[in-house]
Short mmCIF file of C-alpha atoms and ligand atoms in Angstrom, two decimals:
data_model
loop_
_atom_site.label_atom_id
_atom_site.label_comp_id
_atom_site.label_asym_id
_atom_site.label_seq_id
_atom_site.Cartn_x
_atom_site.Cartn_y
_atom_site.Cartn_z
CA MET N 466 15.76 48.85 -12.22
CA PHE N 467 18.95 46.84 -12.62
CA ASP N 468 19.06 46.11 -8.91
CA LYS N 469 15.49 44.76 -9.15
CA LEU N 470 16.40 42.67 -12.13
CA ARG N 471 19.49 41.34 -10.63
CA THR N 472 17.56 40.27 -7.48
CA ALA N 473 14.95 38.64 -9.60
CA PHE N 474 17.61 36.68 -11.51
CA SER N 475 19.30 35.50 -8.43
CA SER N 476 16.21 34.44 -6.67
CA ALA N 477 15.19 32.57 -9.80
CA ALA N 478 18.56 30.98 -9.80
CA LYS N 479 18.28 29.85 -6.17
CA SER N 480 15.05 28.01 -6.81
CA PHE N 481 16.16 26.72 -10.14
CA SER N 482 16.13 23.21 -9.08
CA GLU N 483 12.77 23.52 -7.29
CA LYS N 484 9.28 23.39 -8.71
CA GLU N 485 6.02 24.46 -7.02
CA LEU N 486 3.59 21.57 -7.28
CA LYS N 487 0.36 22.26 -9.21
CA ASP N 488 -2.82 20.32 -9.46
CA LYS N 489 -1.76 18.79 -12.85
CA ASP N 490 1.67 17.52 -11.54
CA ILE N 491 -0.02 15.66 -8.69
CA ASP N 492 -2.93 14.37 -10.75
CA GLU N 493 -0.66 12.70 -13.30
CA ILE N 494 1.41 10.85 -10.65
CA LEU N 495 -1.61 9.92 -8.50
CA LEU N 496 -3.26 8.38 -11.56
CA GLN N 497 -0.50 5.66 -11.69
CA LEU N 498 -0.72 5.17 -7.91
CA GLU N 499 -4.44 4.97 -8.04
CA THR N 500 -4.12 1.89 -10.27
CA SER N 501 -2.02 0.14 -7.56
CA LEU N 502 -4.61 0.89 -5.02
CA LEU N 503 -7.51 -0.29 -7.28
CA GLU N 504 -5.66 -3.43 -8.12
CA SER N 505 -5.26 -4.02 -4.36
CA ASP N 506 -9.04 -3.79 -3.97
CA VAL N 507 -9.18 -0.45 -2.18
CA ALA N 508 -12.60 1.02 -2.55
CA LEU N 509 -12.82 3.83 -5.11
CA GLU N 510 -14.50 6.28 -2.75
CA VAL N 511 -11.56 5.59 -0.34
CA ILE N 512 -8.98 6.30 -3.04
CA ASP N 513 -10.72 9.52 -3.98
CA SER N 514 -10.87 10.67 -0.48
CA ILE N 515 -7.17 9.93 0.18
CA LYS N 516 -6.20 11.59 -3.06
CA SER N 517 -8.10 14.85 -2.39
CA ASP N 518 -6.64 15.02 1.22
CA LEU N 519 -3.17 14.48 -0.21
CA LYS N 520 -3.65 17.07 -2.95
CA GLU N 521 -4.77 19.70 -0.56
CA LYS N 522 -1.67 19.04 1.51
CA LEU N 523 0.77 19.05 -1.36
CA ILE N 524 -0.33 21.73 -3.73
CA GLY N 525 2.06 24.68 -3.47
CA SER N 526 4.87 22.62 -1.92
CA LYS N 527 8.32 23.30 -3.44
CA VAL N 528 9.95 20.09 -4.56
CA ASN N 529 13.12 19.25 -6.34
CA LYS N 530 12.07 18.67 -10.03
CA ASN N 531 13.74 15.28 -10.29
CA GLU N 532 12.01 14.11 -7.09
CA ILE N 533 8.42 15.01 -7.79
CA GLU N 534 7.25 11.50 -8.54
CA ASN N 535 8.97 9.98 -5.58
CA PHE N 536 7.79 12.76 -3.42
CA VAL N 537 4.09 12.34 -4.29
CA LYS N 538 4.39 8.57 -3.94
CA ASN N 539 6.03 8.90 -0.56
CA SER N 540 3.55 11.40 0.62
CA LEU N 541 0.78 8.97 -0.35
CA ILE N 542 2.46 6.17 1.57
CA GLN N 543 2.94 8.42 4.57
CA SER N 544 -0.63 9.57 4.42
CA ILE N 545 -1.91 5.98 4.46
CA SER N 546 0.54 5.14 7.17
CA SER N 547 -0.71 7.87 9.43
CA LEU N 548 -4.31 6.75 8.74
CA PHE N 549 -3.44 3.40 10.27
CA ASP N 550 -1.46 4.98 13.02
CA ALA N 551 -4.38 7.28 13.95
CA THR N 552 -6.63 4.39 14.85
CA GLY N 553 -4.23 3.11 17.49
CA THR N 554 -4.38 -0.57 18.34
CA ILE N 555 -6.03 -2.79 20.94
CA ASP N 556 -4.26 -5.31 23.15
CA ILE N 557 -6.99 -7.75 23.89
CA VAL N 558 -5.00 -9.94 26.35
CA GLN N 559 -3.76 -6.93 28.32
CA ASN N 560 -7.29 -5.39 28.48
CA ILE N 561 -8.68 -8.64 29.83
CA ARG N 562 -5.96 -8.95 32.42
CA ALA N 563 -6.59 -5.31 33.48
CA LYS N 564 -10.25 -6.24 34.26
CA LYS N 565 -9.30 -9.48 36.10
CA ASP N 566 -9.81 -7.99 39.54
CA SER N 567 -13.27 -6.81 38.71
CA ILE N 568 -16.23 -9.22 39.39
CA GLU N 569 -17.48 -8.45 35.80
CA PRO N 570 -16.00 -10.51 32.98
CA TYR N 571 -14.51 -8.91 29.96
CA ILE N 572 -17.13 -9.27 27.15
CA ILE N 573 -16.20 -9.51 23.44
CA LEU N 574 -19.01 -9.35 20.87
CA PHE N 575 -18.32 -10.69 17.38
CA VAL N 576 -20.42 -9.33 14.49
CA GLY N 577 -20.40 -10.02 10.72
CA ILE N 578 -22.12 -11.76 7.89
CA ASN N 579 -22.56 -15.54 7.70
CA GLY N 580 -19.76 -17.30 5.79
CA THR N 581 -17.12 -14.57 6.52
CA GLY N 582 -15.34 -16.83 9.11
CA LYS N 583 -16.90 -15.26 12.24
CA THR N 584 -17.30 -18.48 14.16
CA THR N 585 -13.88 -19.77 13.28
CA THR N 586 -12.35 -16.43 14.20
CA LEU N 587 -14.05 -16.48 17.59
CA ALA N 588 -12.55 -19.89 18.09
CA LYS N 589 -9.08 -18.56 17.05
CA ILE N 590 -9.30 -15.67 19.58
CA ALA N 591 -10.39 -18.17 22.32
CA ASN N 592 -7.41 -20.37 21.50
CA MET N 593 -5.10 -17.31 21.73
CA LEU N 594 -6.64 -16.27 25.09
CA GLN N 595 -6.35 -19.83 26.47
CA LYS N 596 -2.62 -19.76 25.54
CA SER N 597 -2.36 -16.56 27.70
CA LYS N 598 -3.96 -18.48 30.61
CA LEU N 599 -7.24 -16.64 30.54
CA SER N 600 -10.54 -18.39 31.25
CA ILE N 601 -13.36 -18.20 28.68
CA VAL N 602 -17.13 -18.96 28.24
CA VAL N 603 -18.74 -18.82 24.81
CA ALA N 604 -22.26 -17.57 24.21
CA ALA N 605 -24.20 -19.03 21.19
CA ALA N 606 -26.21 -15.93 20.29
CA ASP N 607 -27.01 -16.93 16.76
CA THR N 608 -30.34 -18.57 17.55
CA PHE N 609 -31.56 -17.90 13.99
CA ARG N 610 -29.55 -20.00 11.56
CA ALA N 611 -30.00 -23.81 11.58
CA GLY N 612 -26.70 -25.46 12.46
CA ALA N 613 -25.10 -22.43 13.93
CA ILE N 614 -25.22 -23.78 17.47
CA GLU N 615 -23.84 -27.16 16.49
CA GLN N 616 -21.08 -25.50 14.50
CA LEU N 617 -19.98 -23.49 17.54
CA LYS N 618 -20.29 -26.52 19.77
CA GLU N 619 -17.76 -28.33 17.50
CA HIS N 620 -15.18 -25.55 18.08
CA THR N 621 -15.86 -25.30 21.87
CA ASN N 622 -15.60 -29.15 22.25
CA ARG N 623 -12.28 -29.18 20.43
CA LEU N 624 -10.96 -26.27 22.48
CA ASN N 625 -12.47 -27.63 25.67
CA LEU N 626 -14.49 -24.56 26.40
CA LYS N 627 -17.89 -24.01 28.20
CA LEU N 628 -20.66 -23.12 25.71
CA ILE N 629 -23.87 -21.32 26.85
CA ALA N 630 -26.74 -22.06 24.37
CA GLN N 631 -30.48 -22.12 24.31
CA ASN N 632 -32.92 -23.43 21.64
CA TYR N 633 -33.23 -21.98 18.15
CA GLY N 634 -35.61 -19.05 18.02
CA SER N 635 -34.82 -18.00 21.64
CA ASP N 636 -33.86 -14.48 22.50
CA PRO N 637 -30.10 -13.93 21.65
CA ALA N 638 -29.79 -11.18 24.34
CA ALA N 639 -31.11 -13.68 27.01
CA VAL N 640 -28.41 -16.21 25.95
CA CYS N 641 -25.76 -13.51 26.43
CA ARG N 642 -27.05 -12.50 29.81
CA ASP N 643 -26.90 -16.19 30.89
CA ALA N 644 -23.31 -16.46 29.70
CA VAL N 645 -22.40 -13.35 31.67
CA LEU N 646 -24.09 -14.68 34.84
CA TYR N 647 -22.22 -17.96 34.36
CA ALA N 648 -18.95 -16.15 33.99
CA LYS N 649 -19.54 -14.01 37.13
CA SER N 650 -20.55 -16.99 39.26
CA HIS N 651 -17.53 -19.09 38.06
CA LYS N 652 -14.98 -16.19 38.06
CA ILE N 653 -14.35 -16.53 34.32
CA ASP N 654 -12.24 -13.78 32.82
CA CYS N 655 -13.91 -13.47 29.42
CA VAL N 656 -17.20 -14.01 27.57
CA LEU N 657 -17.06 -14.44 23.72
CA ILE N 658 -20.31 -13.85 22.05
CA ASP N 659 -21.17 -15.31 18.53
CA THR N 660 -23.97 -13.45 16.86
CA ALA N 661 -26.15 -14.12 13.83
CA GLY N 662 -25.09 -12.88 10.43
CA ARG N 663 -27.98 -12.44 7.96
CA MET N 664 -27.68 -9.75 5.34
CA GLN N 665 -26.23 -6.58 6.82
CA THR N 666 -29.21 -4.69 5.43
CA SER N 667 -31.56 -6.67 7.64
CA LYS N 668 -33.14 -4.35 10.08
CA ASN N 669 -34.10 -7.29 12.36
CA LEU N 670 -30.50 -8.40 12.59
CA MET N 671 -29.27 -4.95 13.43
CA ASP N 672 -32.06 -4.54 16.07
CA GLU N 673 -31.14 -7.87 17.49
CA ILE N 674 -27.41 -6.96 17.79
CA SER N 675 -28.25 -3.55 19.17
CA LYS N 676 -30.31 -5.22 21.86
CA ILE N 677 -27.47 -7.55 22.82
CA ASN N 678 -25.22 -4.52 22.89
CA ASN N 679 -27.60 -2.72 25.28
CA VAL N 680 -28.20 -5.65 27.54
CA VAL N 681 -24.67 -6.93 28.14
CA LYS N 682 -22.64 -3.78 27.28
CA PRO N 683 -19.56 -5.47 25.68
CA ASP N 684 -16.12 -4.23 26.46
CA LEU N 685 -15.04 -4.89 22.88
CA LYS N 686 -16.99 -5.21 19.66
CA ILE N 687 -15.21 -6.83 16.75
CA PHE N 688 -16.35 -6.82 13.14
CA VAL N 689 -15.29 -9.85 11.25
CA GLY N 690 -14.98 -9.34 7.48
CA ASP N 691 -13.86 -11.64 4.59
CA SER N 692 -10.91 -9.93 2.83
CA LEU N 693 -11.67 -11.79 -0.37
CA THR N 694 -14.99 -9.93 -0.96
CA GLY N 695 -13.34 -6.53 -1.17
CA ASN N 696 -15.89 -3.79 -1.61
CA ASP N 697 -18.71 -5.93 -0.20
CA THR N 698 -16.80 -6.30 3.06
CA VAL N 699 -16.32 -2.46 3.15
CA ASN N 700 -20.05 -1.97 2.75
CA GLN N 701 -20.82 -4.51 5.49
CA SER N 702 -18.40 -2.79 7.80
CA ARG N 703 -20.04 0.59 7.19
CA GLU N 704 -23.51 -0.88 7.92
CA PHE N 705 -22.50 -2.61 11.10
CA PHE N 706 -20.57 0.40 12.26
CA ASN N 707 -23.69 2.58 11.75
CA TYR N 708 -25.57 0.39 14.16
CA ILE N 709 -23.04 -0.66 16.82
CA LYS N 710 -19.86 1.45 16.43
CA PHE N 711 -17.46 -1.51 16.69
CA ASP N 712 -14.03 -1.07 18.08
CA GLY N 713 -11.99 -2.89 15.46
CA SER N 714 -11.96 -5.58 12.74
CA ILE N 715 -10.57 -8.87 11.93
CA LEU N 716 -10.13 -9.75 8.28
CA THR N 717 -10.29 -13.43 7.47
CA LYS N 718 -8.92 -15.40 4.51
CA SER N 719 -5.97 -13.10 3.97
CA ASP N 720 -4.01 -16.21 3.24
CA ALA N 721 -5.91 -16.38 -0.05
CA ASP N 722 -6.00 -12.63 -0.65
CA ALA N 723 -2.81 -11.23 -2.18
CA ASN N 724 -4.24 -7.73 -2.30
CA GLY N 725 -5.39 -6.74 1.18
CA GLY N 726 -7.00 -3.45 0.17
CA ALA N 727 -10.13 -4.06 2.26
CA ALA N 728 -8.00 -3.33 5.28
CA LEU N 729 -7.35 0.25 4.21
CA SER N 730 -10.95 0.84 3.17
CA ILE N 731 -12.37 -0.30 6.49
CA VAL N 732 -9.95 1.78 8.44
CA LYS N 733 -10.73 4.83 6.32
CA VAL N 734 -14.50 4.32 6.53
CA THR N 735 -14.75 3.48 10.27
CA ALA N 736 -11.59 5.06 11.74
CA THR N 737 -11.09 1.94 13.77
CA PRO N 738 -8.10 -0.47 13.66
CA ILE N 739 -7.65 -3.75 11.95
CA LEU N 740 -6.65 -6.02 14.85
CA TYR N 741 -5.84 -9.35 13.27
CA LEU N 742 -5.77 -11.16 10.00
CA GLY N 743 -7.03 -14.66 9.60
CA THR N 744 -4.41 -16.63 7.69
CA GLY N 745 -5.85 -20.09 7.41
CA GLN N 746 -8.34 -22.62 8.79
CA GLU N 747 -6.32 -23.72 11.89
CA TYR N 748 -6.80 -22.09 15.31
CA ASP N 749 -3.19 -20.74 15.27
CA ASP N 750 -3.78 -19.07 11.93
CA LEU N 751 -4.26 -15.61 13.33
CA THR N 752 -1.72 -12.90 12.85
CA LYS N 753 -1.60 -9.36 14.32
CA PHE N 754 -2.26 -6.80 11.52
CA ASP N 755 1.06 -5.14 10.55
CA LYS N 756 0.78 -1.74 8.69
CA ASP N 757 4.26 -2.13 7.09
CA ASP N 758 3.33 -5.57 5.54
CA PHE N 759 0.23 -3.89 4.13
CA LEU N 760 2.25 -1.01 2.57
CA GLU N 761 4.76 -3.36 1.18
CA THR N 762 2.01 -5.49 -0.51
CA VAL N 763 0.44 -2.48 -2.13
CA PHE N 764 3.49 -0.29 -2.98
CA GLY N 765 6.48 -2.77 -3.02
CA ASP N 766 9.59 -1.94 -1.04
CA VAL N 767 8.55 1.08 1.09
CA GLU N 768 11.16 0.95 3.84
CA GLN N 769 13.72 2.75 1.75
CA THR N 770 11.26 5.21 0.22
CA GLN N 771 9.81 6.04 3.61
CA GLU N 772 13.21 6.98 4.89
CA ILE N 773 13.80 9.18 1.84
CA SER N 774 10.29 10.62 2.36
CA GLU N 775 10.92 11.61 6.00
CA GLN N 776 14.08 13.49 4.92
CA GLN N 777 12.37 15.15 1.95
CA ILE N 778 9.26 16.10 3.85
CA SER N 779 11.31 17.64 6.66
CA GLN N 780 13.21 19.71 4.12
CA ILE N 781 10.34 20.63 1.97
CA ASP N 782 8.32 23.74 2.62
CA ILE N 783 4.69 22.76 2.79
CA PRO N 784 2.61 25.91 3.17
CA SER N 785 -0.34 25.97 5.49
CA LYS N 786 -3.88 26.50 4.09
CA GLU N 787 -3.85 30.16 5.08
CA GLU N 788 -0.35 30.64 3.52
CA LYS N 789 -1.57 29.08 0.32
CA GLU N 790 -4.55 31.33 0.13
CA ILE N 791 -2.32 34.40 0.66
CA GLN N 792 0.10 33.18 -1.88
CA GLU N 793 -2.59 32.60 -4.46
CA LYS N 794 -3.86 36.16 -3.94
CA MET N 795 -0.30 37.64 -4.21
CA GLU N 796 1.02 35.51 -7.03
CA PRO N 797 -1.32 35.11 -10.01
CA GLU N 798 -0.47 32.28 -12.34
CA PRO N 799 2.38 33.74 -14.47
CA GLU N 800 1.33 34.27 -18.11
CA VAL N 801 3.43 32.57 -20.75
CA ASN N 802 6.11 35.08 -21.76
CA THR N 803 6.40 35.64 -25.54
CA MET N 804 10.14 35.62 -25.08
CA GLU N 805 9.84 31.94 -24.29
CA GLN N 806 8.16 31.18 -27.54
CA GLU N 807 10.72 33.01 -29.61
CA LEU N 808 13.61 31.03 -28.09
CA PRO N 809 15.45 28.57 -30.27
CA LYS N 810 14.79 24.91 -29.78
CA LYS N 811 18.46 24.34 -29.29
CA LYS N 812 19.69 21.92 -26.62
CA PRO N 813 20.50 23.90 -23.53
CA GLU N 814 24.08 24.07 -22.40
CA GLU N 815 25.33 21.49 -19.84
CA LYS N 816 24.33 22.65 -16.38
CA THR N 817 27.16 22.86 -14.00
CA SER N 818 25.43 24.53 -11.05
CA ASP N 819 21.98 25.52 -9.99
CA ASP N 820 22.55 29.16 -11.07
CA PRO N 821 21.82 29.55 -14.82
CA PHE N 822 23.59 32.88 -14.82
CA GLU N 823 26.91 31.44 -13.48
CA GLY N 824 29.87 32.70 -15.43
CA ILE N 825 27.98 35.64 -16.96
CA GLU N 826 29.01 39.05 -15.69
CA THR N 827 26.45 41.20 -14.07
CA LYS N 828 27.40 43.99 -16.46
CA ASP N 829 26.35 41.87 -19.44
CA ILE N 830 23.13 40.90 -17.84
CA ASP N 831 22.34 44.45 -17.09
CA ASN N 832 23.24 45.60 -20.61
CA TYR N 833 21.23 42.90 -22.29
CA ALA N 834 18.18 43.53 -20.05
CA ASP N 835 18.45 47.18 -20.77
CA TRP N 836 18.95 47.09 -24.49
CA TYR N 837 16.37 44.39 -25.15
CA ASP N 838 14.03 45.53 -22.45
CA VAL N 839 13.70 42.14 -20.87
CA PRO N 840 11.37 41.72 -17.90
CA PRO N 841 12.71 39.77 -14.88
CA PRO N 842 12.11 36.02 -15.36
CA GLU N 843 9.25 34.66 -13.35
CA THR N 844 10.01 30.95 -13.56
CA ASP N 845 13.11 28.82 -13.42
CA GLU N 846 12.56 27.75 -16.96
CA GLN N 847 12.47 31.43 -18.14
CA ALA N 848 15.69 32.15 -16.21
CA ARG N 849 17.41 29.18 -17.77
CA LYS N 850 16.34 30.18 -21.32
CA LEU N 851 17.25 33.79 -20.77
CA ALA N 852 20.70 32.75 -19.63
CA ILE N 853 21.11 30.73 -22.84
CA LYS N 854 20.03 33.86 -24.89
CA ILE N 855 22.61 36.04 -23.09
CA ARG N 856 25.40 33.60 -23.73
CA GLU N 857 24.54 33.44 -27.39
CA TRP N 858 24.47 37.28 -27.51
CA ILE N 859 27.87 37.47 -25.84
CA SER N 860 29.36 34.84 -28.22
CA SER N 861 28.01 36.76 -31.26
CA GLY N 862 29.75 39.96 -30.16
CA ARG N 863 27.03 41.60 -28.04
CA PRO N 864 25.14 43.21 -30.95
CA LYS N 865 22.91 46.06 -30.04
CA PRO N 866 19.29 46.00 -31.24
CA SER N 867 18.96 47.71 -34.55
P1 LIG G 1722 -19.20 -17.97 9.71
O1 LIG G 1722 -20.41 -18.37 8.97
O2 LIG G 1722 -19.01 -16.52 9.45
O3 LIG G 1722 -19.23 -18.32 11.11
O4 LIG G 1722 -18.00 -18.69 9.01
P2 LIG G 1722 -17.17 -19.93 9.43
O5 LIG G 1722 -16.45 -19.63 10.70
O6 LIG G 1722 -18.03 -21.10 9.47
O7 LIG G 1722 -16.14 -19.98 8.26
C1 LIG G 1722 -16.56 -20.19 6.97
C2 LIG G 1722 -15.35 -20.92 6.15
O8 LIG G 1722 -14.24 -20.08 6.09
C3 LIG G 1722 -14.87 -22.19 6.86
O9 LIG G 1722 -14.71 -23.17 5.94
C4 LIG G 1722 -13.62 -21.73 7.57
O10 LIG G 1722 -12.66 -22.78 7.74
C5 LIG G 1722 -13.08 -20.76 6.61
N1 LIG G 1722 -12.19 -19.77 7.15
C6 LIG G 1722 -12.39 -18.96 8.21
N2 LIG G 1722 -11.34 -18.09 8.47
C7 LIG G 1722 -10.36 -18.42 7.43
C8 LIG G 1722 -9.10 -17.91 7.08
O11 LIG G 1722 -8.56 -16.99 7.71
N3 LIG G 1722 -8.53 -18.52 6.03
C9 LIG G 1722 -9.08 -19.45 5.25
N4 LIG G 1722 -8.39 -19.87 4.27
N5 LIG G 1722 -10.26 -19.94 5.55
C10 LIG G 1722 -10.93 -19.40 6.64
#
């Protein structure tokens, strides 16, 4: 019996500084982090989904007690970071160059709602491609909205680009086909297609875009969303994605958006990357999306915490789902020991090591356990309190129970 007790004591001592994460520990900390995400305009459904993935991963992990808060925060940052990493990225210039030898041009389709900055963004991409010495033709496939063709013409004139357009009301897919034929016959590298952007719930619009998609089979489909409209942009991205499975997004007006949460929401909802951010009204105001900048905007200085996190996570034992199930079956939730409730509310002695029984002789532990019929402690806290009890018992002359 004593051997068993001693083993229980020493194993409790070993894990004295560790704590197994429970639902409640994680919930409390995630609640604060949830506020950061909400304030950054991340959609609620996205936060909930990230939280439940994270909880499933963390419950049962053993973590140093003082580090729980940091650990959960760092795990959340890592989880968001891997979400961005998982989508990969797209190098547009390189992809166009890779297709240069083909007789087919590289075709990019821009979709999104009016007013989000779609036309300006198309012009910004054209400007970027021109700087990389690639040739471009633009297709005016918004034949619905009055002024759309003129607006595009202003950009193509300024950038000195060829524009293929027909009259308002004509078939947008036919305009795109014309542009592709023009590009082939003039050996142009790339066709940029501007599409109409009525409400995303308009079935006609989605049918129109699906038809363009089927007729010209774009190499790249880009959703353009306004980062200022937060959850609205996320809903638009979901709707467009349902219809045309775009490859990535560009978020405009991020110069005016200090929050940036729409980026995370779109990535989570569509599992496609954010390619660029629009950062102003000039053609050069286009910046490659940077995951680290995003994390820093939402969580503050993450470089340091990420380093800590990597060390912690490599040290910490995160059980697999199967291991957790087995653990749950084998280790029922320990009941509160009445011994704990009887203990004095005295301040515990200064801790000098992780072993609460350090300095107490085994003989004393054995005698105390035997005389007072004490069960082996099941938690670190019980072990610590028991050690205090034994010390008090020793200092009061090791009285036997009456
Ligand atoms: P479209 O209707 O979606 O084609 O939108 P436009 O391209 O016409 O852009 C709508 C307005 O947003 C214009 O005034 C643009 O100058 C402005 N805009 C577009 N992109 C950005 C951006 O990244 N930052 C800022 N501040 N304004 C932008």
